[in-house]
PDB file of C-alpha atoms in Angstrom:
ATOM      1  CA  CYS C   1     -36.802  22.865  -4.968  1.00 48.00           C
ATOM      2  CA  HIS C   2     -37.028  22.541  -1.170  1.00 43.00           C
ATOM      3  CA  GLY C   3     -40.851  22.588  -0.874  1.00 46.00           C
ATOM      4  CA  PRO C   4     -42.859  25.328   0.837  1.00 46.00           C
ATOM      5  CA  LEU C   5     -42.282  24.243   4.452  1.00 41.00           C
ATOM      6  CA  LEU C   6     -38.534  23.681   4.113  1.00 41.00           C
ATOM      7  CA  GLY C   7     -38.133  26.804   1.948  1.00 45.00           C
ATOM      8  CA  SER C   8     -39.824  29.036   4.512  1.00 46.00           C
ATOM      9  CA  ALA C   9     -37.824  27.435   7.354  1.00 42.00           C
ATOM     10  CA  LEU C  10     -34.575  28.106   5.481  1.00 42.00           C
ATOM     11  CA  ASP C  11     -35.660  31.709   4.763  1.00 47.00           C
ATOM     12  CA  SER C  12     -36.510  32.165   8.445  1.00 44.00           C
ATOM     13  CA  ILE C  13     -33.121  30.859   9.517  1.00 41.00           C
ATOM     14  CA  ARG C  14     -31.364  33.061   6.971  1.00 45.00           C
ATOM     15  CA  SER C  15     -33.222  36.220   8.078  1.00 45.00           C
ATOM     16  CA  HIS C  16     -32.540  35.520  11.768  1.00 43.00           C
ATOM     17  CA  THR C  17     -28.847  34.860  11.179  1.00 42.00           C
ATOM     18  CA  GLU C  18     -28.493  38.009   9.059  1.00 45.00           C
ATOM     19  CA  THR C  19     -29.911  40.299  11.788  1.00 46.00           C
ATOM     20  CA  ALA C  20     -28.478  38.666  14.894  1.00 47.00           C
ATOM     21  CA  PRO C  21     -25.884  35.914  15.129  1.00 49.00           C
ATOM     22  CA  MET C  22     -27.296  32.655  16.438  1.00 45.00           C
ATOM     23  CA  PRO C  23     -25.482  29.759  18.030  1.00 47.00           C
ATOM     24  CA  SER C  24     -24.626  27.226  15.331  1.00 43.00           C
ATOM     25  CA  GLN C  25     -26.243  24.438  17.383  1.00 43.00           C
ATOM     26  CA  PHE C  26     -29.604  26.286  17.207  1.00 39.00           C
ATOM     27  CA  VAL C  27     -29.300  26.673  13.429  1.00 37.00           C
ATOM     28  CA  ARG C  28     -28.445  22.987  13.006  1.00 40.00           C
ATOM     29  CA  THR C  29     -31.306  21.899  15.269  1.00 37.00           C
ATOM     30  CA  THR C  30     -33.804  24.196  13.575  1.00 38.00           C
ATOM     31  CA  LEU C  31     -32.668  23.159  10.114  1.00 39.00           C
ATOM     32  CA  ALA C  32     -32.802  19.470  11.063  1.00 40.00           C
ATOM     33  CA  ALA C  33     -36.332  19.937  12.434  1.00 40.00           C
ATOM     34  CA  ALA C  34     -37.345  21.760   9.254  1.00 40.00           C
ATOM     35  CA  ILE C  35     -35.942  19.013   7.055  1.00 43.00           C
ATOM     36  CA  LEU C  36     -37.603  16.298   9.115  1.00 44.00           C
ATOM     37  CA  GLY C  37     -40.885  18.188   9.088  1.00 46.00           C
ATOM     38  CA  ALA C  38     -40.738  18.740   5.345  1.00 45.00           C
ATOM     39  CA  SER C  39     -39.954  15.111   4.592  1.00 47.00           C
ATOM     40  CA  SER C  40     -43.352  14.026   5.959  1.00 49.00           C
ATOM     41  CA  LEU C  41     -45.055  16.145   3.269  1.00 50.00           C
ATOM     42  CA  VAL C  42     -43.262  14.435   0.379  1.00 54.00           C
ATOM     43  CA  ALA C  43     -45.219  11.757  -1.448  1.00 60.00           C
ATOM     44  CA  ALA C  44     -44.078   8.179  -0.938  1.00 67.00           C
ATOM     45  CA  ALA C  45     -41.343   7.116  -3.332  1.00 71.00           C
ATOM     46  CA  PRO C  46     -42.188   4.419  -5.861  1.00 77.00           C
ATOM     47  CA  PRO C  47     -41.087   0.918  -4.865  1.00 79.00           C
ATOM     48  CA  VAL C  48     -37.503   0.056  -5.700  1.00 79.00           C
ATOM     49  CA  LYS C  49     -37.028  -2.672  -8.254  1.00 85.00           C
ATOM     50  CA  SER C  50     -35.121  -5.649  -6.961  1.00 89.00           C
ATOM     51  CA  ILE C  51     -31.423  -5.828  -7.628  1.00 89.00           C
ATOM     52  CA  GLY C  52     -29.888  -9.149  -8.544  1.00 91.00           C
ATOM     53  CA  LEU C  53     -26.333 -10.214  -7.829  1.00 91.00           C
ATOM     54  CA  GLU C  54     -24.461 -12.955  -9.572  1.00 93.00           C
ATOM     55  CA  LEU C  55     -21.171 -14.497  -8.411  1.00 93.00           C
ATOM     56  CA  LEU C  56     -18.653 -14.165 -11.235  1.00 93.00           C
ATOM     57  CA  GLY C  57     -15.441 -15.306  -9.574  1.00 92.00           C
ATOM     58  CA  THR C  58     -13.538 -15.567  -6.318  1.00 90.00           C
ATOM     59  CA  TYR C  59     -10.008 -15.093  -5.081  1.00 86.00           C
ATOM     60  CA  SER C  60      -8.395 -16.637  -2.028  1.00 81.00           C
ATOM     61  CA  GLN C  61      -5.082 -15.910  -0.357  1.00 76.00           C
ATOM     62  CA  PRO C  62      -2.364 -18.416  -1.299  1.00 69.00           C
ATOM     63  CA  ASP C  63      -2.459 -19.737   2.288  1.00 69.00           C
ATOM     64  CA  PRO C  64      -5.975 -18.953   3.608  1.00 67.00           C
ATOM     65  CA  ALA C  65      -5.391 -20.768   6.912  1.00 68.00           C
ATOM     66  CA  ALA C  66      -2.393 -18.574   7.741  1.00 63.00           C
ATOM     67  CA  ALA C  67      -4.357 -15.429   6.843  1.00 60.00           C
ATOM     68  CA  PHE C  68      -7.412 -16.262   8.967  1.00 62.00           C
ATOM     69  CA  ASP C  69      -8.219 -13.561  11.542  1.00 64.00           C
ATOM     70  CA  GLU C  70      -5.441 -11.299  10.216  1.00 62.00           C
ATOM     71  CA  SER C  71      -7.530  -8.931   8.054  1.00 63.00           C
ATOM     72  CA  ALA C  72      -5.865 -10.507   5.061  1.00 71.00           C
ATOM     73  CA  THR C  73      -8.316  -8.935   2.612  1.00 79.00           C
ATOM     74  CA  GLU C  74     -10.116  -5.986   4.133  1.00 83.00           C
ATOM     75  CA  ILE C  75     -10.245  -2.899   1.892  1.00 93.00           C
ATOM     76  CA  SER C  76     -10.248  -2.889  -1.897  1.00 95.00           C
ATOM     77  CA  ALA C  77     -10.258  -0.317  -4.695  1.00 97.00           C
ATOM     78  CA  PHE C  78     -10.796  -1.012  -8.398  1.00 97.00           C
ATOM     79  CA  ASP C  79      -8.968   0.800 -11.196  1.00 97.00           C
ATOM     80  CA  PRO C  80     -11.095   0.571 -14.370  1.00 96.00           C
ATOM     81  CA  ARG C  81      -8.228   1.675 -16.629  1.00 96.00           C
ATOM     82  CA  SER C  82      -5.927  -1.211 -15.720  1.00 97.00           C
ATOM     83  CA  GLN C  83      -8.742  -3.633 -14.752  1.00 97.00           C
ATOM     84  CA  GLN C  84      -6.915  -4.234 -11.465  1.00 98.00           C
ATOM     85  CA  LEU C  85      -8.194  -4.509  -7.911  1.00 97.00           C
ATOM     86  CA  PHE C  86      -5.912  -3.196  -5.148  1.00 97.00           C
ATOM     87  CA  VAL C  87      -6.479  -4.948  -1.821  1.00 95.00           C
ATOM     88  CA  THR C  88      -4.996  -4.349   1.638  1.00 93.00           C
ATOM     89  CA  ASN C  89      -3.418  -7.531   2.975  1.00 89.00           C
ATOM     90  CA  GLY C  90      -2.906  -7.288   6.737  1.00 84.00           C
ATOM     91  CA  ALA C  91      -1.394 -10.749   7.007  1.00 83.00           C
ATOM     92  CA  ASP C  92       1.501  -9.925   4.657  1.00 85.00           C
ATOM     93  CA  GLY C  93       1.712  -6.123   5.138  1.00 86.00           C
ATOM     94  CA  THR C  94       1.184  -5.585   1.421  1.00 90.00           C
ATOM     95  CA  LEU C  95      -1.186  -4.267  -1.169  1.00 94.00           C
ATOM     96  CA  ASP C  96      -2.232  -7.212  -3.286  1.00 94.00           C
ATOM     97  CA  VAL C  97      -2.865  -6.396  -6.947  1.00 97.00           C
ATOM     98  CA  LEU C  98      -5.412  -8.627  -8.656  1.00 96.00           C
ATOM     99  CA  ASP C  99      -6.064  -8.776 -12.402  1.00 97.00           C
ATOM    100  CA  LEU C 100      -9.832  -8.584 -13.007  1.00 96.00           C
ATOM    101  CA  SER C 101      -9.738  -8.391 -16.806  1.00 97.00           C
ATOM    102  CA  ASP C 102     -11.469 -11.790 -16.614  1.00 96.00           C
ATOM    103  CA  PRO C 103     -13.776 -11.381 -13.603  1.00 94.00           C
ATOM    104  CA  THR C 104     -14.499 -15.119 -13.555  1.00 95.00           C
ATOM    105  CA  ALA C 105     -10.843 -15.800 -12.704  1.00 95.00           C
ATOM    106  CA  PRO C 106      -9.252 -13.059 -10.536  1.00 95.00           C
ATOM    107  CA  ALA C 107      -5.496 -13.581 -10.400  1.00 95.00           C
ATOM    108  CA  LEU C 108      -2.768 -12.170  -8.172  1.00 95.00           C
ATOM    109  CA  VAL C 109      -0.436 -10.060 -10.335  1.00 95.00           C
ATOM    110  CA  ARG C 110       1.914  -8.666  -7.691  1.00 95.00           C
ATOM    111  CA  GLN C 111       2.229  -7.539  -4.115  1.00 94.00           C
ATOM    112  CA  ILE C 112       3.370  -4.030  -3.180  1.00 94.00           C
ATOM    113  CA  ASP C 113       5.301  -4.222   0.079  1.00 92.00           C
ATOM    114  CA  VAL C 114       4.395  -1.443   2.529  1.00 91.00           C
ATOM    115  CA  SER C 115       5.796  -3.109   5.657  1.00 86.00           C
ATOM    116  CA  GLY C 116       9.334  -1.804   5.697  1.00 82.00           C
ATOM    117  CA  PRO C 117      11.365   1.175   4.510  1.00 85.00           C
ATOM    118  CA  LEU C 118       9.465   3.234   1.932  1.00 81.00           C
ATOM    119  CA  GLY C 119      11.032   5.847  -0.294  1.00 77.00           C
ATOM    120  CA  SER C 120      14.428   7.368   0.320  1.00 71.00           C
ATOM    121  CA  GLY C 121      13.679   8.724   3.818  1.00 76.00           C
ATOM    122  CA  THR C 122      13.563   7.054   7.197  1.00 78.00           C
ATOM    123  CA  PHE C 123       9.869   6.081   7.215  1.00 83.00           C
ATOM    124  CA  ILE C 124       9.236   2.448   8.184  1.00 86.00           C
ATOM    125  CA  GLY C 125       5.804   1.168   7.212  1.00 90.00           C
ATOM    126  CA  ASP C 126       3.856  -1.525   9.039  1.00 90.00           C
ATOM    127  CA  GLY C 127       1.131  -2.375   6.526  1.00 90.00           C
ATOM    128  CA  ALA C 128      -1.682  -0.642   4.676  1.00 92.00           C
ATOM    129  CA  ASN C 129      -4.965   0.147   6.406  1.00 93.00           C
ATOM    130  CA  SER C 130      -6.812   1.528   3.405  1.00 96.00           C
ATOM    131  CA  VAL C 131      -6.492   1.966  -0.337  1.00 97.00           C
ATOM    132  CA  ALA C 132      -8.103   4.241  -2.928  1.00 98.00           C
ATOM    133  CA  VAL C 133      -7.606   4.659  -6.671  1.00 98.00           C
ATOM    134  CA  TYR C 134      -8.202   7.624  -8.954  1.00 97.00           C
ATOM    135  CA  ARG C 135      -7.292   7.563 -12.667  1.00 96.00           C
ATOM    136  CA  GLY C 136      -4.298   5.304 -12.325  1.00 96.00           C
ATOM    137  CA  ILE C 137      -3.003   6.715  -9.032  1.00 97.00           C
ATOM    138  CA  VAL C 138      -3.111   4.280  -6.112  1.00 97.00           C
ATOM    139  CA  ALA C 139      -3.088   5.775  -2.605  1.00 97.00           C
ATOM    140  CA  ALA C 140      -2.354   3.599   0.426  1.00 96.00           C
ATOM    141  CA  ALA C 141      -2.801   4.678   4.062  1.00 96.00           C
ATOM    142  CA  VAL C 142       0.297   3.180   5.695  1.00 95.00           C
ATOM    143  CA  GLN C 143       0.712   2.928   9.444  1.00 93.00           C
ATOM    144  CA  ALA C 144       4.181   3.412  10.905  1.00 92.00           C
ATOM    145  CA  ASP C 145       6.226   1.043  13.004  1.00 89.00           C
ATOM    146  CA  PRO C 146       5.623   1.808  15.853  1.00 90.00           C
ATOM    147  CA  VAL C 147       1.955   2.718  15.246  1.00 89.00           C
ATOM    148  CA  THR C 148       2.182   5.788  17.503  1.00 93.00           C
ATOM    149  CA  ASP C 149       4.586   7.468  15.058  1.00 94.00           C
ATOM    150  CA  PRO C 150       3.182   9.546  12.196  1.00 94.00           C
ATOM    151  CA  GLY C 151       1.968   7.390   9.322  1.00 94.00           C
ATOM    152  CA  ALA C 152       2.136   8.104   5.603  1.00 95.00           C
ATOM    153  CA  VAL C 153       0.169   8.062   2.413  1.00 96.00           C
ATOM    154  CA  ALA C 154       2.105   6.191  -0.254  1.00 95.00           C
ATOM    155  CA  LEU C 155       1.170   7.050  -3.838  1.00 96.00           C
ATOM    156  CA  PHE C 156       1.875   4.448  -6.511  1.00 96.00           C
ATOM    157  CA  ASP C 157       1.150   4.015 -10.174  1.00 97.00           C
ATOM    158  CA  THR C 158      -0.830   0.906 -11.127  1.00 97.00           C
ATOM    159  CA  ASP C 159       2.427  -0.969 -11.810  1.00 96.00           C
ATOM    160  CA  GLY C 160       3.397  -0.547  -8.145  1.00 95.00           C
ATOM    161  CA  ASN C 161       6.056   2.124  -8.619  1.00 95.00           C
ATOM    162  CA  LEU C 162       6.253   4.560  -5.677  1.00 94.00           C
ATOM    163  CA  LEU C 163       5.445   8.078  -6.883  1.00 95.00           C
ATOM    164  CA  ASN C 164       5.418   9.951  -3.591  1.00 94.00           C
ATOM    165  CA  LEU C 165       5.278   9.494   0.175  1.00 94.00           C
ATOM    166  CA  VAL C 166       3.379  12.064   2.240  1.00 94.00           C
ATOM    167  CA  ALA C 167       3.568  12.226   6.044  1.00 94.00           C
ATOM    168  CA  VAL C 168       0.206  12.183   7.857  1.00 96.00           C
ATOM    169  CA  GLY C 169      -0.942  11.630  11.449  1.00 95.00           C
ATOM    170  CA  ALA C 170      -0.535   8.469  13.480  1.00 95.00           C
ATOM    171  CA  LEU C 171      -2.386   5.368  12.311  1.00 95.00           C
ATOM    172  CA  PRO C 172      -3.999   6.565   9.074  1.00 96.00           C
ATOM    173  CA  ASP C 173      -7.049   4.347   8.872  1.00 91.00           C
ATOM    174  CA  MET C 174      -9.063   5.442   5.859  1.00 94.00           C
ATOM    175  CA  LEU C 175      -8.569   7.524   2.758  1.00 96.00           C
ATOM    176  CA  THR C 176     -10.561   8.537  -0.294  1.00 97.00           C
ATOM    177  CA  PHE C 177     -10.155  10.773  -3.312  1.00 97.00           C
ATOM    178  CA  THR C 178     -12.707  13.520  -3.904  1.00 97.00           C
ATOM    179  CA  ASP C 179     -14.898  12.969  -6.975  1.00 96.00           C
ATOM    180  CA  ASP C 180     -12.752  15.285  -9.094  1.00 96.00           C
ATOM    181  CA  GLY C 181      -9.478  13.784  -7.794  1.00 95.00           C
ATOM    182  CA  ARG C 182      -8.133  17.172  -6.637  1.00 96.00           C
ATOM    183  CA  PHE C 183      -7.916  16.140  -2.989  1.00 97.00           C
ATOM    184  CA  LEU C 184      -7.171  13.022  -1.005  1.00 97.00           C
ATOM    185  CA  LEU C 185      -8.896  12.875   2.380  1.00 96.00           C
ATOM    186  CA  VAL C 186      -7.212  10.894   5.158  1.00 97.00           C
ATOM    187  CA  ALA C 187      -8.686   9.877   8.525  1.00 96.00           C
ATOM    188  CA  ASN C 188      -6.157   9.162  11.260  1.00 94.00           C
ATOM    189  CA  GLU C 189      -6.994   7.200  14.376  1.00 90.00           C
TER     190      GLU C 189
END
């Protein structure tokens, strides 16, 4: 599966690490060199067929001039079950929810406010930096006000109802569900 050169390099690394511990940097460097060396032996891949794109529809903020240079629409996540697109809106401090059941005419359904008190605690949000969706659960990385305070991940259903609020580090900037949905990974700035 690895090819003869890569397979023997991996076996060599395994046998060396079993008899005497090696610095992890050496293992990474050796493995990287083995992978790079093995890739030159692989036959050239067949040419990729061209991919065509077709514009189906567009959506614009209600006041595009006011949203200019404010990251008004930066990160989006699509939920196939509800046919909705969840979009971070930096200008308004919200998650915009767009109906894409007719992709030729995306329409704003609602806005989920994440720029104020969230939940029953004392957390004050200051806008969403990222959004991810997994099987009807919408996760938003919400920075705090002030941004140096710990942020939160707000979990919503696709109707915008808050399900849970989880404290994370300061300025959560990106999040994603694992493929099986068991974990939600959050990167904090």
